[in-house]
CSV table of C-alpha atoms and ligand atoms in Angstrom, one decimal:
chain,number,residue,atom,x,y,z
G,68,ALA,CA,20.1,-79.9,113.4
G,69,ASP,CA,17.4,-77.3,113.3
G,70,ALA,CA,18.8,-76.0,109.9
G,71,ASP,CA,18.8,-79.5,108.6
G,72,LEU,CA,15.2,-80.1,109.6
G,73,ASP,CA,14.3,-76.7,108.1
G,74,GLY,CA,15.9,-77.6,104.8
G,75,ASP,CA,14.4,-81.1,104.8
G,76,PHE,CA,11.0,-79.8,105.5
G,77,ARG,CA,11.2,-77.1,102.8
G,78,LEU,CA,12.3,-79.8,100.3
G,79,LEU,CA,9.5,-82.1,101.3
G,80,THR,CA,6.9,-79.3,101.1
G,81,GLY,CA,8.1,-78.3,97.7
G,82,LEU,CA,7.8,-81.8,96.4
G,83,ALA,CA,4.5,-82.5,98.1
G,84,GLN,CA,2.9,-79.2,96.8
G,85,GLY,CA,4.4,-79.5,93.3
G,86,PHE,CA,0.9,-80.5,91.9
G,87,MET,CA,-0.5,-77.1,93.1
G,88,VAL,CA,1.9,-75.3,90.8
G,89,SER,CA,0.6,-77.4,87.9
G,90,ARG,CA,-2.9,-76.7,88.9
G,91,VAL,CA,-2.3,-72.9,89.0
G,92,LEU,CA,-1.1,-73.2,85.4
G,93,PHE,CA,-4.0,-75.3,84.3
G,94,ALA,CA,-6.6,-73.1,86.0
G,95,ALA,CA,-5.1,-69.9,84.5
G,96,CYS,CA,-5.4,-71.5,81.1
G,97,GLU,CA,-8.9,-72.8,81.7
G,98,LEU,CA,-10.1,-69.4,82.9
G,99,GLY,CA,-8.5,-67.6,80.0
G,100,VAL,CA,-6.1,-65.4,82.1
G,101,PHE,CA,-3.2,-65.5,79.6
G,102,ASP,CA,-5.5,-64.6,76.7
G,103,ALA,CA,-7.0,-61.7,78.7
G,104,LEU,CA,-3.5,-60.3,79.0
G,105,ASP,CA,-2.7,-60.6,75.3
G,106,PRO,CA,-1.7,-58.2,73.8
G,107,ALA,CA,-1.9,-55.6,76.6
G,108,PRO,CA,-1.1,-56.0,80.3
G,109,LEU,CA,-4.0,-55.5,82.7
G,110,SER,CA,-4.4,-55.2,86.5
G,111,ALA,CA,-5.5,-58.3,88.4
G,112,ARG,CA,-8.8,-56.6,89.1
G,113,ASP,CA,-9.4,-55.9,85.4
G,114,VAL,CA,-8.5,-59.5,84.5
G,115,ALA,CA,-11.1,-60.6,87.1
G,116,SER,CA,-13.8,-58.4,85.9
G,117,ARG,CA,-13.2,-59.3,82.2
G,118,LEU,CA,-13.4,-63.0,83.0
G,119,GLY,CA,-16.2,-62.7,85.6
G,120,LEU,CA,-14.1,-64.1,88.4
G,121,SER,CA,-15.2,-64.0,92.1
G,122,ALA,CA,-13.7,-61.4,94.3
G,123,ARG,CA,-12.5,-64.1,96.7
G,124,GLY,CA,-10.9,-66.2,94.0
G,125,ARG,CA,-9.2,-63.4,92.1
G,126,GLY,CA,-7.3,-62.2,95.0
G,127,ARG,CA,-5.7,-65.5,95.6
G,128,CYS,CA,-5.3,-67.3,92.4
G,129,TRP,CA,-2.7,-65.0,90.8
G,130,THR,CA,-0.7,-64.4,93.9
G,131,PRO,CA,1.5,-67.4,93.3
G,132,ALA,CA,1.7,-66.9,89.6
G,133,PRO,CA,4.4,-64.1,89.5
G,134,PRO,CA,6.8,-66.0,91.7
G,135,LEU,CA,6.3,-69.0,89.4
G,136,GLY,CA,7.3,-67.0,86.4
G,137,LEU,CA,3.8,-67.5,84.8
G,138,LEU,CA,2.9,-63.9,85.1
G,139,LEU,CA,5.0,-60.8,85.5
G,140,ARG,CA,3.9,-58.0,87.7
G,141,ARG,CA,4.7,-54.7,86.1
G,142,ARG,CA,4.3,-51.5,88.1
G,143,ARG,CA,2.7,-48.6,86.3
G,144,ARG,CA,4.8,-45.4,86.2
G,145,ARG,CA,1.9,-43.1,86.8
G,146,ALA,CA,-1.6,-43.6,88.1
G,147,GLY,CA,-3.9,-43.6,85.0
G,148,PRO,CA,-7.5,-44.0,84.1
G,149,GLY,CA,-8.8,-47.5,85.0
G,150,GLY,CA,-5.7,-48.9,86.5
G,151,GLY,CA,-5.3,-46.3,89.3
G,152,GLY,CA,-1.6,-47.1,89.6
G,153,ARG,CA,-2.2,-50.8,90.3
G,154,PRO,CA,0.5,-53.1,89.1
G,155,ARG,CA,-0.4,-54.8,85.8
G,156,LEU,CA,0.0,-58.4,85.0
G,157,ARG,CA,1.3,-59.8,81.8
G,158,PRO,CA,2.3,-63.3,80.7
G,159,GLY,CA,5.8,-64.2,81.9
G,160,PRO,CA,8.9,-64.2,79.6
G,161,PRO,CA,9.2,-66.7,76.8
G,162,PRO,CA,8.7,-69.6,76.7
G,163,PRO,CA,5.6,-69.3,78.9
G,164,ALA,CA,4.1,-66.4,76.9
G,165,ALA,CA,4.6,-68.1,73.6
G,166,SER,CA,3.3,-71.4,74.8
G,167,LEU,CA,0.3,-70.0,76.8
G,168,VAL,CA,-1.4,-67.5,74.6
G,169,ALA,CA,-3.9,-69.2,72.4
G,170,ARG,CA,-3.1,-67.2,69.2
G,171,SER,CA,0.6,-67.9,69.4
G,172,PRO,CA,1.9,-70.3,66.7
G,173,GLN,CA,3.7,-72.1,69.5
G,174,ALA,CA,0.7,-72.4,71.8
G,175,GLN,CA,0.7,-75.5,74.0
G,176,ARG,CA,-2.8,-75.1,75.2
G,177,SER,CA,-4.3,-78.4,74.1
G,178,THR,CA,-1.3,-80.1,75.6
G,179,LEU,CA,-2.0,-78.4,79.0
G,180,ARG,CA,-5.7,-79.4,78.8
G,181,TYR,CA,-4.8,-82.9,78.0
G,182,LEU,CA,-2.4,-83.1,80.9
G,183,ALA,CA,-5.0,-81.5,83.2
G,184,GLY,CA,-7.6,-84.0,82.1
G,185,THR,CA,-6.5,-87.6,81.1
G,186,THR,CA,-3.0,-87.4,82.5
G,187,TRP,CA,-4.0,-85.9,85.8
G,188,ALA,CA,-6.7,-88.5,86.3
G,189,VAL,CA,-4.4,-91.4,85.6
G,190,TRP,CA,-1.5,-90.0,87.7
G,191,GLY,CA,-4.0,-90.0,90.6
G,192,ARG,CA,-3.7,-93.8,90.4
G,193,LEU,CA,0.1,-93.9,90.0
G,194,GLY,CA,0.5,-96.1,93.1
G,195,GLY,CA,-1.9,-98.6,91.6
G,196,ALA,CA,0.0,-98.5,88.3
G,197,VAL,CA,3.3,-99.2,90.0
G,198,ARG,CA,1.8,-102.0,92.2
G,199,GLU,CA,0.0,-103.7,89.3
G,200,GLY,CA,2.5,-102.8,86.5
G,201,ARG,CA,-0.2,-101.7,84.2
G,202,ASN,CA,-2.2,-98.6,83.3
G,203,GLN,CA,-5.1,-97.5,85.4
G,204,TYR,CA,-7.7,-96.4,82.9
G,205,PRO,CA,-10.6,-98.3,84.3
G,206,GLN,CA,-10.1,-97.0,87.8
G,207,ALA,CA,-9.1,-93.5,86.8
G,208,LEU,CA,-11.5,-92.7,84.0
G,209,GLY,CA,-14.3,-95.3,84.5
G,210,VAL,CA,-13.7,-96.8,81.0
G,211,ALA,CA,-13.9,-100.5,80.4
G,212,THR,CA,-10.6,-100.9,78.6
G,213,ARG,CA,-6.8,-100.9,79.2
G,214,GLU,CA,-6.1,-100.3,75.5
G,215,PRO,CA,-4.3,-96.9,75.6
G,216,PHE,CA,-5.9,-95.6,72.5
G,217,GLU,CA,-9.4,-96.7,73.3
G,218,ALA,CA,-9.1,-95.0,76.7
G,219,ILE,CA,-7.5,-91.8,75.4
G,220,TYR,CA,-9.9,-91.7,72.5
G,221,ARG,CA,-12.9,-92.4,74.7
G,222,SER,CA,-15.0,-89.7,73.0
G,223,PRO,CA,-14.6,-87.8,69.8
G,224,ALA,CA,-13.9,-84.6,71.8
G,225,GLU,CA,-11.1,-86.3,73.8
G,226,ARG,CA,-9.6,-87.8,70.6
G,227,LEU,CA,-9.5,-84.3,69.0
G,228,LEU,CA,-8.0,-82.8,72.1
G,229,PHE,CA,-5.2,-85.4,72.0
G,230,LEU,CA,-4.6,-84.9,68.3
G,231,ARG,CA,-4.4,-81.1,68.8
G,232,ALA,CA,-1.9,-81.6,71.7
G,233,LEU,CA,0.3,-83.8,69.4
G,234,GLN,CA,0.1,-81.2,66.7
G,235,GLU,CA,1.3,-78.5,69.1
G,236,THR,CA,4.6,-80.3,69.8
G,237,TRP,CA,5.5,-80.3,66.1
G,238,ALA,CA,4.5,-76.7,65.6
G,239,ALA,CA,7.3,-75.9,68.2
G,240,TRP,CA,9.9,-78.6,67.4
G,241,GLY,CA,9.0,-80.2,64.1
G,242,ASP,CA,11.6,-78.4,61.9
G,243,ARG,CA,14.4,-79.0,64.4
G,244,VAL,CA,13.6,-82.7,64.6
G,245,LEU,CA,13.4,-83.1,60.8
G,246,THR,CA,16.6,-81.2,60.1
G,247,ALA,CA,18.7,-83.1,62.6
G,248,PHE,CA,19.8,-85.3,59.8
G,249,ASP,CA,20.0,-84.8,56.0
G,250,LEU,CA,16.8,-86.5,54.9
G,251,GLU,CA,16.9,-85.3,51.3
G,252,GLY,CA,16.6,-88.1,48.7
G,253,PHE,CA,14.0,-90.3,50.3
G,254,GLY,CA,11.2,-90.6,47.7
G,255,ALA,CA,8.4,-92.2,49.6
G,256,VAL,CA,8.1,-91.5,53.3
G,257,CYS,CA,5.5,-92.9,55.7
G,258,ASP,CA,4.9,-91.5,59.2
G,259,VAL,CA,3.6,-94.6,61.1
G,260,GLY,CA,1.1,-93.5,63.8
G,261,GLY,CA,1.6,-90.0,62.5
G,262,GLY,CA,-1.5,-88.5,64.2
G,263,SER,CA,-3.1,-85.7,62.3
G,264,GLY,CA,-0.1,-85.2,60.1
G,265,ALA,CA,1.7,-82.2,61.5
G,266,LEU,CA,5.2,-83.8,61.3
G,267,ALA,CA,4.4,-85.3,57.9
G,268,ALA,CA,3.3,-82.0,56.6
G,269,ALA,CA,6.5,-80.4,57.9
G,270,PHE,CA,8.5,-83.1,56.1
G,271,ALA,CA,6.6,-82.5,52.8
G,272,ARG,CA,7.3,-78.7,53.2
G,273,LEU,CA,11.0,-79.3,53.8
G,274,HIS,CA,11.4,-81.9,51.0
G,275,PRO,CA,9.1,-80.9,48.2
G,276,GLY,CA,10.3,-83.8,46.1
G,277,SER,CA,9.1,-86.4,48.6
G,278,ARG,CA,5.8,-88.3,48.6
G,279,VAL,CA,4.6,-88.4,52.2
G,280,SER,CA,1.9,-90.5,53.8
G,281,VAL,CA,0.6,-91.0,57.3
G,282,PHE,CA,-0.6,-94.4,58.5
G,283,GLU,CA,-3.1,-94.1,61.4
G,284,THR,CA,-6.3,-95.6,62.9
G,285,PRO,CA,-9.4,-95.0,60.7
G,286,GLU,CA,-10.9,-92.6,63.3
G,287,VAL,CA,-7.8,-90.5,63.4
G,288,VAL,CA,-7.6,-90.4,59.6
G,289,ALA,CA,-11.2,-89.2,59.6
G,290,ASP,CA,-10.4,-86.5,62.2
G,291,ALA,CA,-7.3,-85.4,60.3
G,292,ARG,CA,-9.3,-84.9,57.1
G,293,ALA,CA,-12.2,-83.1,58.9
G,294,HIS,CA,-10.3,-80.9,61.3
G,295,PHE,CA,-6.6,-80.4,60.3
G,296,ARG,CA,-4.6,-79.2,57.3
G,297,ALA,CA,-1.7,-81.3,56.2
G,298,PRO,CA,-0.8,-80.2,52.6
G,299,ARG,CA,0.6,-82.9,50.3
G,300,VAL,CA,0.1,-85.6,52.9
G,301,ARG,CA,-1.8,-88.8,52.0
G,302,PHE,CA,-3.6,-90.5,54.8
G,303,VAL,CA,-4.0,-94.3,55.0
G,304,GLY,CA,-6.2,-95.9,57.7
G,305,GLY,CA,-5.6,-99.3,59.4
G,306,ASP,CA,-4.1,-101.1,62.3
G,307,PHE,CA,-0.3,-100.9,62.3
G,308,PHE,CA,0.0,-104.3,64.0
G,309,ARG,CA,-2.2,-106.0,61.4
G,310,SER,CA,-2.6,-104.1,58.1
G,311,PRO,CA,0.1,-103.7,55.5
G,312,LEU,CA,1.9,-100.4,55.8
G,313,PRO,CA,2.2,-98.2,52.7
G,314,PRO,CA,5.5,-99.0,50.9
G,315,ALA,CA,8.2,-96.4,51.8
G,316,ASP,CA,11.9,-95.7,51.7
G,317,LEU,CA,11.9,-94.0,55.0
G,318,TYR,CA,9.5,-94.9,57.9
G,319,VAL,CA,9.1,-92.3,60.6
G,320,LEU,CA,8.1,-93.4,64.1
G,321,ALA,CA,7.7,-90.4,66.4
G,322,ARG,CA,6.6,-91.1,70.0
G,323,VAL,CA,5.1,-94.4,68.9
G,324,LEU,CA,7.6,-97.0,70.2
G,325,HIS,CA,7.4,-95.6,73.7
G,326,ASP,CA,3.7,-96.6,73.9
G,327,TRP,CA,4.6,-100.3,73.5
G,328,PRO,CA,6.6,-103.1,75.2
G,329,ASP,CA,9.6,-104.6,73.4
G,330,GLU,CA,7.8,-107.4,71.7
G,331,ALA,CA,5.2,-105.1,70.2
G,332,CYS,CA,8.0,-102.7,69.1
G,333,ALA,CA,9.8,-105.6,67.4
G,334,GLU,CA,6.6,-106.6,65.6
G,335,LEU,CA,6.0,-103.1,64.4
G,336,LEU,CA,9.6,-102.5,63.3
G,337,GLY,CA,9.5,-105.9,61.5
G,338,ARG,CA,6.7,-104.4,59.4
G,339,THR,CA,9.0,-101.6,58.2
G,340,ARG,CA,11.6,-104.0,56.7
G,341,GLY,CA,10.7,-103.0,53.2
G,342,GLY,CA,12.2,-99.5,53.8
G,343,SER,CA,15.8,-98.5,53.6
G,344,ALA,CA,15.8,-96.3,56.8
G,345,LEU,CA,13.9,-95.5,60.0
G,346,LEU,CA,13.6,-92.1,61.7
G,347,ILE,CA,12.8,-92.5,65.3
G,348,VAL,CA,11.9,-89.6,67.5
G,349,GLU,CA,11.7,-90.2,71.3
G,350,ALA,CA,12.7,-88.8,74.7
G,351,VAL,CA,15.8,-90.9,75.1
G,352,LEU,CA,17.0,-92.0,78.6
G,353,ASP,CA,20.7,-91.5,79.6
G,354,ARG,CA,22.9,-94.6,79.7
G,355,GLY,CA,21.8,-96.9,82.5
G,356,GLY,CA,18.3,-95.2,82.5
G,357,ARG,CA,19.0,-92.8,85.4
G,358,GLY,CA,18.0,-89.5,83.7
G,359,PRO,CA,17.2,-87.0,82.6
G,360,LEU,CA,14.3,-86.2,84.9
G,361,PRO,CA,11.7,-85.3,82.1
G,362,ALA,CA,12.4,-88.6,80.3
G,363,LEU,CA,12.1,-90.5,83.6
G,364,LEU,CA,8.8,-88.9,84.3
G,365,LEU,CA,7.6,-89.6,80.8
G,366,SER,CA,8.6,-93.2,81.2
G,367,LEU,CA,6.5,-93.4,84.4
G,368,ASN,CA,3.8,-91.8,82.4
G,369,MET,CA,4.0,-94.7,79.9
G,370,LEU,CA,3.4,-97.1,82.8
G,371,ALA,CA,0.4,-95.1,84.0
G,372,GLN,CA,-1.0,-94.2,80.5
G,373,ALA,CA,0.2,-96.8,78.0
G,374,ALA,CA,1.9,-100.2,77.8
G,375,GLY,CA,5.5,-99.1,77.1
G,376,ARG,CA,8.4,-97.1,78.5
G,377,GLU,CA,11.1,-94.7,77.4
G,378,ARG,CA,14.4,-96.3,76.3
G,379,THR,CA,18.1,-95.7,76.2
G,380,GLU,CA,20.1,-95.2,73.0
G,381,ALA,CA,21.5,-98.8,73.4
G,382,GLU,CA,18.0,-100.1,73.6
G,383,PHE,CA,16.9,-98.3,70.4
G,384,ARG,CA,20.1,-99.5,68.7
G,385,ALA,CA,19.3,-103.1,69.6
G,386,LEU,CA,15.6,-102.8,68.5
G,387,THR,CA,16.5,-101.4,65.1
G,388,ARG,CA,19.4,-103.8,64.5
G,389,ALA,CA,17.1,-106.7,65.2
G,390,ALA,CA,14.8,-105.4,62.5
G,391,GLY,CA,17.7,-105.3,60.0
G,392,PHE,CA,18.7,-101.6,60.3
G,393,ARG,CA,22.4,-101.9,61.2
G,394,ARG,CA,23.8,-98.4,60.8
G,395,PHE,CA,22.4,-96.3,63.7
G,396,ARG,CA,23.0,-92.7,64.7
G,397,LEU,CA,21.4,-90.5,67.4
G,398,ARG,CA,21.4,-86.7,67.5
G,399,ARG,CA,19.9,-84.3,70.0
G,400,PRO,CA,18.7,-81.2,68.1
G,401,GLY,CA,17.6,-79.5,71.4
G,402,GLY,CA,14.1,-79.6,72.8
G,403,PRO,CA,12.5,-82.6,74.5
G,404,TYR,CA,13.2,-85.2,71.8
G,405,ALA,CA,16.2,-87.0,70.4
G,406,VAL,CA,16.3,-88.1,66.7
G,407,MET,CA,17.6,-91.5,65.6
G,408,LEU,CA,18.3,-92.5,62.0
G,409,ALA,CA,18.8,-96.2,61.4
G,410,ARG,CA,19.8,-97.4,57.9
G,411,LYS,CA,20.1,-100.8,56.4
D,684,SAM,N1,3.6,-89.7,65.8
D,684,SAM,C1,2.6,-88.8,66.4
D,684,SAM,C2,3.3,-87.6,67.1
D,684,SAM,O1,4.4,-87.8,67.5
D,684,SAM,O2,2.6,-86.6,67.3
D,684,SAM,C3,1.6,-89.5,67.3
D,684,SAM,C4,2.1,-90.1,68.5
D,684,SAM,S1,0.9,-90.8,69.6
D,684,SAM,C5,1.7,-91.0,71.1
D,684,SAM,C6,0.7,-92.5,69.0
D,684,SAM,C7,-0.1,-92.6,67.8
D,684,SAM,O3,-0.2,-94.0,67.4
D,684,SAM,C8,-1.5,-92.1,67.9
D,684,SAM,O4,-1.8,-91.0,67.1
D,684,SAM,C9,-2.4,-93.3,67.7
D,684,SAM,O5,-3.6,-93.0,67.1
D,684,SAM,C10,-1.5,-94.2,66.8
D,684,SAM,N2,-1.8,-95.6,66.9
D,684,SAM,C11,-1.9,-96.3,68.1
D,684,SAM,N3,-2.2,-97.6,67.8
D,684,SAM,C12,-2.3,-97.7,66.5
D,684,SAM,C13,-2.6,-98.8,65.6
D,684,SAM,N4,-2.8,-100.0,66.1
D,684,SAM,N5,-2.6,-98.5,64.3
D,684,SAM,C14,-2.4,-97.3,63.8
D,684,SAM,N6,-2.1,-96.2,64.6
D,684,SAM,C15,-2.1,-96.4,65.9
């Protein structure tokens, strides 16, 4: 019985303190710890003095980082100048190192800042979101809207952060997603809600014969032009629920349907009827919607942050079929997202 209690308590503590692990990661990024260790390992004391951290703080903050795999503690062979034989820290093994160091092409730093800001605030009101069945932006962020993209884009800086975070996903996974199916031969391609054009630019690179456009809100189009590079991608501004979409053979919808309830998805998919195929990229739930855990958490996030949910393969099949796309296939190229190709 004692052993059971011990185990139960350990499990409970692990779950209850899970947020502290996230916060160690967010703080290390915010303070610049991983960048200070790139390219050469340093002692914890040297990191602290380089970053101007307090003596009280530095002793504690990194202690949990090595067990979490965020930092590796490497013992020096000989005492040397500066380090005096102190163990040196370096970013943990990939993927953390590749994702955490700002100059890495696979850096996920804006994603972490976005999670630490908007997502963190909204998850603080998760109980309210579950009770009321709607997002909690007014309570969590003090904004006077429940429109997800008015709240997330509440300032130009927040909009840019979100767009950078989106971009990071495709720097890591874009090619895998776009090579899951043979997409050669589509002349005009439109990425609907394609953010700052990272996935669209990857498409244009992989298929030099295609003509690729992104349809986005006018503010995002302006940001894409001012702050991002998307060679060979044409940007078109408007509201995808109201304005006509650019004509295309293939419409791409990546992480867009999960923002919206079924009726809005049906409306949006109805607007793509002129195309011959749809490429949908989402974190798909297992049959019955019981897993996997990352997709379940993302689905909860859609309750707290948006108006939609994650869906099962059968649900995507039904949504696309209702819009006239009857031949449906799903592939999992590895990574967080599944890819679905639905053809007429
Ligand atoms: N497809 C991109 C990706 O995977 O990185 C972006 C996904 S993001 C979750 C959803 C996108 O839909 C945002 O970039 C947002 O600006 C865009 N969006 C939302 N409502 C829109 C609307 N009414 N018209 C056009 N774009 C919209």
